[in-house]
Amino acid sequence: MPILVERLSHTYLPGSALAYPALSDISLAVADGEFLGIIGHTGSGKSTLIQHLNGLLLPTDGNVLVDGFNTREKKLRKKIRSLVGMVFQYPEYQLFEETVERDVSFGPKNMGLEAPEIHERAFEALRLVGLPPEDFAEKSPFELSGGEKRRAALAGILAMRPKYLVLDEPMAGLDPRGRREILALIESLRRGQNTGIVMVSHSMDDVAMYADRIAVLDQGSLGMLGTPEEVFSRGDELIRMGLNLPQATRLVRALRERGVAIERDYFRMDELSQELIARWHHDR
Amino acid sequence: MTQETVIELVNVGFQYTGSEKAALKNISLSIKKGEVVAIVGHNGSGKSTLCKLFNALLLPAEGIVTVHGMDTCAEQNTLEIRRRVGMVFQNPDNQLVTTIVEEDVGFGPENLGVVPSEIRSRVEVALREVEMSAYAEKASHALSGGQKQRVAIAGLLAMQPEVLVLDEATAMLDPKGREEVLSTVLRLNRDRGMTVVMITQFMEEALGVDRVFVLSDGRLVMEGTPQEVFNERALLDESRLEAPAYVQLRDRLISAGLPISQNAMTCNALADELARVLSAL
Ligand SMILES: Nc1ncnc2c1ncn2[C@@H]1O[C@H](COP(=O)(O)OP(=O)(O)OP(=O)(O)O)[C@@H](O)[C@H]1O
Ligand SMILES: Nc1ncnc2c1ncn2[C@@H]1O[C@H](COP(=O)(O)OP(=O)(O)OP(=O)(O)O)[C@@H](O)[C@H]1O
Ligand SMILES: [Mg+2]
Ligand SMILES: [Mg+2]
């Protein structure tokens, strides 16, 4: 069963003088095991949209159904929160306990798991995100570096083993290797556990590489929804929206401008590099 | 040409209280007036800690940090140092202290004792600079993640410091926003001779700077031009870093035998090289 977003609109502070319509008429679905990327300019409504996916925000209009459960129903909220794990844009919002281990255990504890299982899950999650529990379990989350905080926040959600993972800029502030490792981890959860992934990102390369489909938000509306190929073939529109193209695609464009004919578009550096090497050998 | 040194560290060590391990070990470096430098390093390598030493937010446990020759450990220097060295924190929420955007941007200059009429005009200019004028009267907490970063940057600009320290200040911005902030900062460097220190995890951002410092495990392991640093593949790897994507592609092409220049590091430079190689055939 999927997450269904049906004609969702959201206005902050409705009815007041400060009313701000942040989203209008968004419809989309996230299937089991699907990787949906969300891109859009600053303030386009990405964080507002994803906070609807576990009922943190409720639609002003329209509905969100998680495996058939409507997020408007108060008594389903706990159920929905255990299905949909959410990592916020700023990890500070979800770190509040005295030690990292307690923070990571918070979710599993709330799910009513037994102490040994909680402990095991917490340690496993910490290892997965690159925070060896020997070094980090007893630390205060407030004494972590920026990237370490982000990893800890992610561990807390992984430890709940949710069916859907909703991640708001999870790579921001991670070092290049960490970025690669965490993306690989997310991908392995998807393949192994069939976890549905929703990832907001400003990295066109990351979404091009991993997403099955990409939703493009533009001023609170769904500007595009399609495969990476479909979305990134509309480069000029994306650039006008304050976005960009994956680096491989940018190089293809730069080559064409210089009279080098490249037949198709590329979104991934490794594929482009193979093409360029093959081309060079062939020309010789 | 002898350039004036703005920030200098000599054998600096730092350890957080209650922590078993030193966050910074024996760091010596100097930053010259008008330079643009980048600090890169893995998570927890000590970048934010290092920057907080630059404006006396943290004080060294060992060694000496000076700003224009003023020792950061001497209390009578603190205000003058903070006036000269302004910083945007990694998390803008730590910076947005009041409730309204324009008040937040004016907070820094106000603390420096700038007169109200001057504060108003600085706030206006700074908000325009980051394209947030329309949000001047909005509540700071009701901003999107990237909008908060823009406001935090405006707050720094309004202080008109001599040294801008940006701790991953563009991490949450969309691609266009990141380019704009970067070009604003470079323009201030060019036109007003501001010194710029930026921490970044986007290695391609570090390509446009004069010098790159690489931290690993609290140590300064490398320092050089982007060219020098990003060609040290083994050392980068040991430091858990990677060269920018176009540099990696360039190296893959070179090892496959394509006769392209080692100097190509950006999209355009690489395209120039490839156009020459591919169409010459
Ligand atoms: N609590 C709030 N009250 C009023 N307006 C808000 C609130 N939160 C966000 N907004 C506004 O709604 C719009 C969408 O914000 P949102 O956080 O969803 O953007 P975003 O796409 O996540 O942006 P970013 O990439 O900068 O994180 C923005 O213009 C923002 O100012
Ligand atoms: N307030 C604190 N108390 C104790 N230890 C701390 C504190 N802040 C940071 N540390 C530790 O000091 C080391 C350096 O942290 P710092 O924040 O300088 O790293 P960083 O290079 O900025 O990392 P990141 O890329 O994740 O932001 C890390 O191991 C971190 O856990
Ligand atoms: Mg957001
Ligand atoms: Mg940091």
Coordinates of N, CA, C and O in Angstrom, one line a residue, chain B residues 102-205:
Chain B
E102 N 13.8 41.4 10.4 CA 14.7 42.7 10.3 C 15.4 42.9 11.6 O 16.5 43.5 11.7
E103 N 14.7 42.6 12.7 CA 15.4 42.7 14.0 C 16.6 41.8 14.2 O 17.6 42.2 14.7
D104 N 16.4 40.6 13.6 CA 17.5 39.7 13.7 C 18.7 40.2 12.9 O 19.8 40.1 13.4
V105 N 18.4 40.8 11.8 CA 19.5 41.2 10.9 C 20.2 42.5 11.6 O 21.4 42.7 11.5
G106 N 19.4 43.2 12.3 CA 19.9 44.4 13.0 C 20.6 44.1 14.3 O 21.3 45.0 14.9
F107 N 20.4 42.9 14.8 CA 20.9 42.5 16.1 C 22.4 42.7 16.3 O 22.9 43.3 17.2
G108 N 23.1 42.2 15.3 CA 24.6 42.3 15.3 C 25.1 43.7 15.3 O 25.8 44.1 16.3
P109 N 24.7 44.6 14.4 CA 25.2 45.9 14.4 C 24.8 46.7 15.6 O 25.6 47.5 16.2
E110 N 23.6 46.4 16.2 CA 23.1 47.0 17.4 C 24.1 46.7 18.5 O 24.5 47.6 19.3
N111 N 24.5 45.5 18.6 CA 25.4 45.1 19.7 C 26.8 45.7 19.5 O 27.6 45.8 20.4
L112 N 27.1 46.1 18.3 CA 28.4 46.8 18.0 C 28.3 48.3 18.3 O 29.2 49.0 18.1
G113 N 27.1 48.7 18.6 CA 26.9 50.1 19.0 C 26.7 51.0 17.7 O 26.9 52.3 17.8
V114 N 26.3 50.5 16.6 CA 26.0 51.3 15.4 C 24.7 52.1 15.7 O 23.8 51.6 16.3
V115 N 24.7 53.3 15.2 CA 23.6 54.2 15.5 C 22.3 53.7 14.7 O 22.5 53.2 13.6
P116 N 21.1 53.9 15.3 CA 19.9 53.3 14.7 C 19.6 53.7 13.3 O 19.2 52.8 12.5
S117 N 19.9 54.9 12.8 CA 19.6 55.2 11.4 C 20.5 54.4 10.5 O 20.1 53.9 9.5
E118 N 21.7 54.3 10.9 CA 22.7 53.5 10.2 C 22.3 52.0 10.2 O 22.4 51.3 9.1
I119 N 21.8 51.5 11.3 CA 21.4 50.1 11.4 C 20.3 49.9 10.4 O 20.4 48.9 9.6
R120 N 19.3 50.8 10.3 CA 18.2 50.6 9.4 C 18.7 50.5 8.0 O 18.2 49.6 7.2
S121 N 19.6 51.3 7.6 CA 20.0 51.3 6.2 C 20.8 50.0 5.9 O 20.7 49.4 4.9
R122 N 21.6 49.6 6.9 CA 22.4 48.4 6.7 C 21.5 47.2 6.6 O 21.8 46.3 5.8
V123 N 20.5 47.1 7.4 CA 19.5 46.0 7.4 C 18.9 45.9 6.0 O 18.8 44.8 5.4
E124 N 18.5 47.1 5.5 CA 17.8 47.1 4.2 C 18.7 46.6 3.1 O 18.3 45.7 2.3
V125 N 19.9 47.1 3.1 CA 20.9 46.7 2.1 C 21.2 45.2 2.2 O 21.2 44.4 1.2
A126 N 21.4 44.7 3.4 CA 21.8 43.3 3.6 C 20.6 42.4 3.2 O 20.9 41.3 2.5
L127 N 19.4 42.7 3.5 CA 18.3 41.9 3.1 C 18.1 41.9 1.6 O 17.8 40.8 1.0
R128 N 18.4 43.0 1.0 CA 18.3 43.1 -0.5 C 19.4 42.2 -1.1 O 19.1 41.4 -2.0
E129 N 20.5 42.2 -0.5 CA 21.7 41.4 -0.9 C 21.3 39.9 -1.0 O 21.8 39.2 -1.9
V130 N 20.6 39.4 0.0 CA 20.3 38.0 0.0 C 18.8 37.7 -0.5 O 18.3 36.7 -0.4
E131 N 18.3 38.8 -1.1 CA 16.9 38.7 -1.7 C 15.9 38.2 -0.7 O 15.0 37.4 -1.0
M132 N 15.9 38.8 0.5 CA 14.9 38.5 1.5 C 14.1 39.8 1.9 O 13.5 39.8 2.9
S133 N 14.2 40.9 1.1 CA 13.5 42.1 1.5 C 12.0 41.9 1.8 O 11.5 42.4 2.7
A134 N 11.4 41.0 1.0 CA 10.0 40.8 1.1 C 9.6 40.2 2.4 O 8.5 40.2 2.8
Y135 N 10.6 39.6 3.1 CA 10.3 38.9 4.3 C 10.7 39.7 5.6 O 10.7 39.2 6.7
A136 N 11.1 41.0 5.4 CA 11.6 41.8 6.5 C 10.8 41.7 7.8 O 11.3 41.7 8.9
E137 N 9.5 41.7 7.6 CA 8.6 41.8 8.8 C 8.1 40.4 9.2 O 7.2 40.3 10.1
K138 N 8.6 39.4 8.6 CA 8.1 38.0 8.9 C 8.7 37.5 10.2 O 9.8 38.0 10.6
A139 N 8.1 36.6 10.8 CA 8.6 35.9 12.0 C 9.8 35.0 11.6 O 9.6 34.2 10.7
S140 N 10.9 35.1 12.3 CA 12.1 34.3 11.9 C 11.8 32.8 11.9 O 12.3 32.1 11.1
H141 N 11.0 32.4 12.9 CA 10.8 30.9 13.1 C 9.9 30.4 12.0 O 9.9 29.2 11.7
A142 N 9.2 31.3 11.3 CA 8.3 30.8 10.2 C 8.9 30.8 8.9 O 8.2 31.0 7.9
L143 N 10.2 30.8 8.8 CA 10.9 30.7 7.5 C 11.3 29.3 7.2 O 11.4 28.5 8.0
S144 N 11.5 29.1 5.9 CA 12.0 27.8 5.4 C 13.4 27.7 5.8 O 14.1 28.7 6.1
G145 N 14.0 26.5 5.7 CA 15.4 26.2 6.1 C 16.4 27.1 5.3 O 17.3 27.7 5.9
G146 N 16.2 27.2 4.0 CA 17.1 28.0 3.2 C 16.9 29.5 3.5 O 17.8 30.3 3.5
Q147 N 15.6 29.9 3.7 CA 15.4 31.4 4.1 C 16.1 31.7 5.3 O 16.6 32.8 5.5
K148 N 16.1 30.8 6.3 CA 16.8 31.1 7.6 C 18.3 31.3 7.3 O 18.9 32.2 7.9
Q149 N 18.8 30.5 6.4 CA 20.3 30.7 6.1 C 20.5 32.0 5.4 O 21.5 32.7 5.7
R150 N 19.6 32.4 4.6 CA 19.8 33.7 3.9 C 19.8 34.9 4.9 O 20.5 35.8 4.9
V151 N 18.8 34.8 5.9 CA 18.7 35.8 6.9 C 20.0 35.8 7.8 O 20.5 36.9 8.1
A152 N 20.4 34.7 8.1 CA 21.7 34.6 9.0 C 22.8 35.3 8.2 O 23.6 36.0 8.8
I153 N 22.9 35.0 6.9 CA 24.0 35.7 6.1 C 23.8 37.2 6.1 O 24.8 38.0 6.2
A154 N 22.5 37.6 5.9 CA 22.3 39.1 6.0 C 22.7 39.7 7.3 O 23.3 40.8 7.3
G155 N 22.5 39.0 8.4 CA 22.9 39.5 9.7 C 24.4 39.7 9.7 O 24.9 40.7 10.3
L156 N 25.1 38.8 9.1 CA 26.6 38.9 9.1 C 27.0 40.1 8.2 O 27.8 41.0 8.6
L157 N 26.4 40.3 7.0 CA 26.7 41.4 6.1 C 26.4 42.7 6.8 O 27.2 43.7 6.6
A158 N 25.3 42.8 7.6 CA 25.0 44.0 8.2 C 26.0 44.5 9.2 O 26.1 45.7 9.6
M159 N 26.8 43.6 9.7 CA 27.8 43.9 10.7 C 29.0 44.5 10.0 O 29.9 45.1 10.7
Q160 N 29.1 44.3 8.7 CA 30.2 44.8 7.9 C 31.6 44.5 8.6 O 32.4 45.4 8.8
P161 N 31.8 43.2 8.8 CA 33.0 42.8 9.4 C 34.2 42.9 8.4 O 33.9 43.0 7.2
E162 N 35.4 42.8 8.9 CA 36.5 42.8 8.0 C 36.8 41.4 7.5 O 37.2 41.1 6.4
V163 N 36.4 40.4 8.3 CA 36.6 39.0 8.0 C 35.2 38.3 8.1 O 34.5 38.4 9.1
L164 N 34.8 37.6 7.0 CA 33.6 36.9 7.0 C 33.9 35.4 7.2 O 34.6 34.9 6.4
V165 N 33.3 34.8 8.2 CA 33.5 33.4 8.5 C 32.2 32.7 8.3 O 31.2 33.0 9.0
L166 N 32.1 31.8 7.3 CA 30.9 31.2 6.9 C 31.0 29.7 7.2 O 31.7 29.0 6.5
D167 N 30.3 29.2 8.2 CA 30.4 27.8 8.6 C 29.2 27.1 7.8 O 28.1 27.0 8.3
E168 N 29.5 26.5 6.7 CA 28.6 25.8 5.9 C 27.3 26.6 5.7 O 26.2 26.1 5.8
A169 N 27.5 27.9 5.4 CA 26.3 28.9 5.4 C 25.4 28.7 4.2 O 24.4 29.3 4.1
T170 N 25.9 27.8 3.2 CA 25.0 27.6 2.0 C 24.5 26.2 2.0 O 23.9 25.8 0.9
A171 N 24.7 25.4 3.0 CA 24.3 24.0 3.0 C 22.9 23.7 2.6 O 22.6 22.7 2.0
M172 N 22.0 24.7 3.0 CA 20.5 24.4 2.7 C 20.0 25.2 1.6 O 18.8 25.3 1.4
L173 N 20.8 25.9 0.8 CA 20.3 26.7 -0.3 C 20.2 25.9 -1.6 O 20.9 25.0 -1.8
D174 N 19.2 26.4 -2.4 CA 19.0 25.8 -3.7 C 20.2 26.2 -4.6 O 21.0 27.1 -4.2
P175 N 20.4 25.5 -5.7 CA 21.6 25.7 -6.5 C 21.8 27.2 -6.9 O 23.0 27.7 -6.8
K176 N 20.8 27.9 -7.2 CA 20.9 29.3 -7.6 C 21.3 30.1 -6.4 O 22.2 31.0 -6.5
G177 N 20.6 29.8 -5.3 CA 20.9 30.6 -4.1 C 22.4 30.4 -3.6 O 23.0 31.4 -3.2
R178 N 22.9 29.2 -3.8 CA 24.2 29.0 -3.4 C 25.2 29.8 -4.3 O 26.1 30.4 -3.8
E179 N 24.9 29.8 -5.6 CA 25.8 30.6 -6.5 C 25.7 32.0 -6.2 O 26.7 32.7 -6.2
E180 N 24.5 32.5 -5.8 CA 24.3 34.0 -5.6 C 25.1 34.4 -4.3 O 25.8 35.4 -4.3
V181 N 25.0 33.6 -3.3 CA 25.7 33.9 -2.0 C 27.2 33.9 -2.3 O 27.9 34.8 -1.8
L182 N 27.6 32.9 -3.0 CA 29.0 32.8 -3.3 C 29.5 34.0 -4.0 O 30.6 34.6 -3.7
S183 N 28.7 34.4 -5.0 CA 29.2 35.5 -5.8 C 29.1 36.9 -5.0 O 30.0 37.7 -5.2
T184 N 28.1 37.0 -4.2 CA 28.1 38.1 -3.3 C 29.3 38.2 -2.4 O 30.0 39.3 -2.3
V185 N 29.7 37.1 -1.8 CA 30.9 37.1 -1.0 C 32.1 37.4 -1.7 O 33.0 38.2 -1.3
L186 N 32.2 36.8 -2.9 CA 33.4 37.1 -3.7 C 33.5 38.6 -4.2 O 34.6 39.2 -4.3
R187 N 32.3 39.2 -4.4 CA 32.3 40.6 -4.8 C 32.7 41.4 -3.6 O 33.5 42.4 -3.8
L188 N 32.3 41.1 -2.4 CA 32.7 41.9 -1.2 C 34.2 41.8 -1.0 O 34.8 42.7 -0.6
N189 N 34.7 40.6 -1.4 CA 36.1 40.4 -1.3 C 36.9 41.3 -2.3 O 37.8 42.0 -1.9
R190 N 36.4 41.3 -3.5 CA 37.0 42.1 -4.5 C 36.9 43.6 -4.3 O 37.8 44.3 -4.3
D191 N 35.6 44.0 -4.0 CA 35.4 45.5 -3.9 C 35.8 46.1 -2.6 O 36.2 47.2 -2.6
R192 N 35.6 45.4 -1.5 CA 35.9 46.0 -0.2 C 37.1 45.3 0.5 O 37.4 45.6 1.6
G193 N 37.7 44.4 -0.2 CA 38.9 43.7 0.4 C 38.6 42.9 1.6 O 39.5 42.6 2.4
M194 N 37.3 42.4 1.7 CA 37.0 41.6 2.9 C 37.7 40.3 2.8 O 37.8 39.7 1.7
T195 N 38.1 39.8 3.9 CA 38.7 38.5 4.0 C 37.6 37.5 4.2 O 36.7 37.7 4.9
V196 N 37.7 36.3 3.5 CA 36.6 35.4 3.6 C 37.2 34.0 4.0 O 38.1 33.5 3.4
V197 N 36.6 33.4 5.0 CA 36.9 32.1 5.4 C 35.6 31.2 5.3 O 34.6 31.6 5.9
M198 N 35.6 30.2 4.4 CA 34.4 29.4 4.3 C 34.7 28.0 4.5 O 35.6 27.4 4.0
I199 N 33.8 27.4 5.4 CA 33.8 26.0 5.6 C 32.8 25.4 4.7 O 31.7 25.9 4.5
T200 N 33.2 24.3 4.0 CA 32.2 23.7 3.1 C 32.4 22.3 2.9 O 33.5 21.8 3.0
Q201 N 31.3 21.5 2.6 CA 31.4 20.1 2.2 C 31.3 20.0 0.7 O 31.3 18.9 0.2
F202 N 31.0 21.1 0.0 CA 31.0 21.1 -1.4 C 32.3 21.4 -2.0 O 32.8 22.5 -2.0
M203 N 33.0 20.4 -2.4 CA 34.4 20.5 -2.8 C 34.5 21.5 -4.0 O 35.5 22.2 -4.1
E204 N 33.5 21.5 -4.8 CA 33.6 22.4 -6.0 C 33.5 23.8 -5.5 O 34.1 24.7 -6.2
E205 N 32.9 24.1 -4.4 CA 33.0 25.5 -3.9 C 34.4 25.9 -3.5 O 34.7 27.1 -3.6

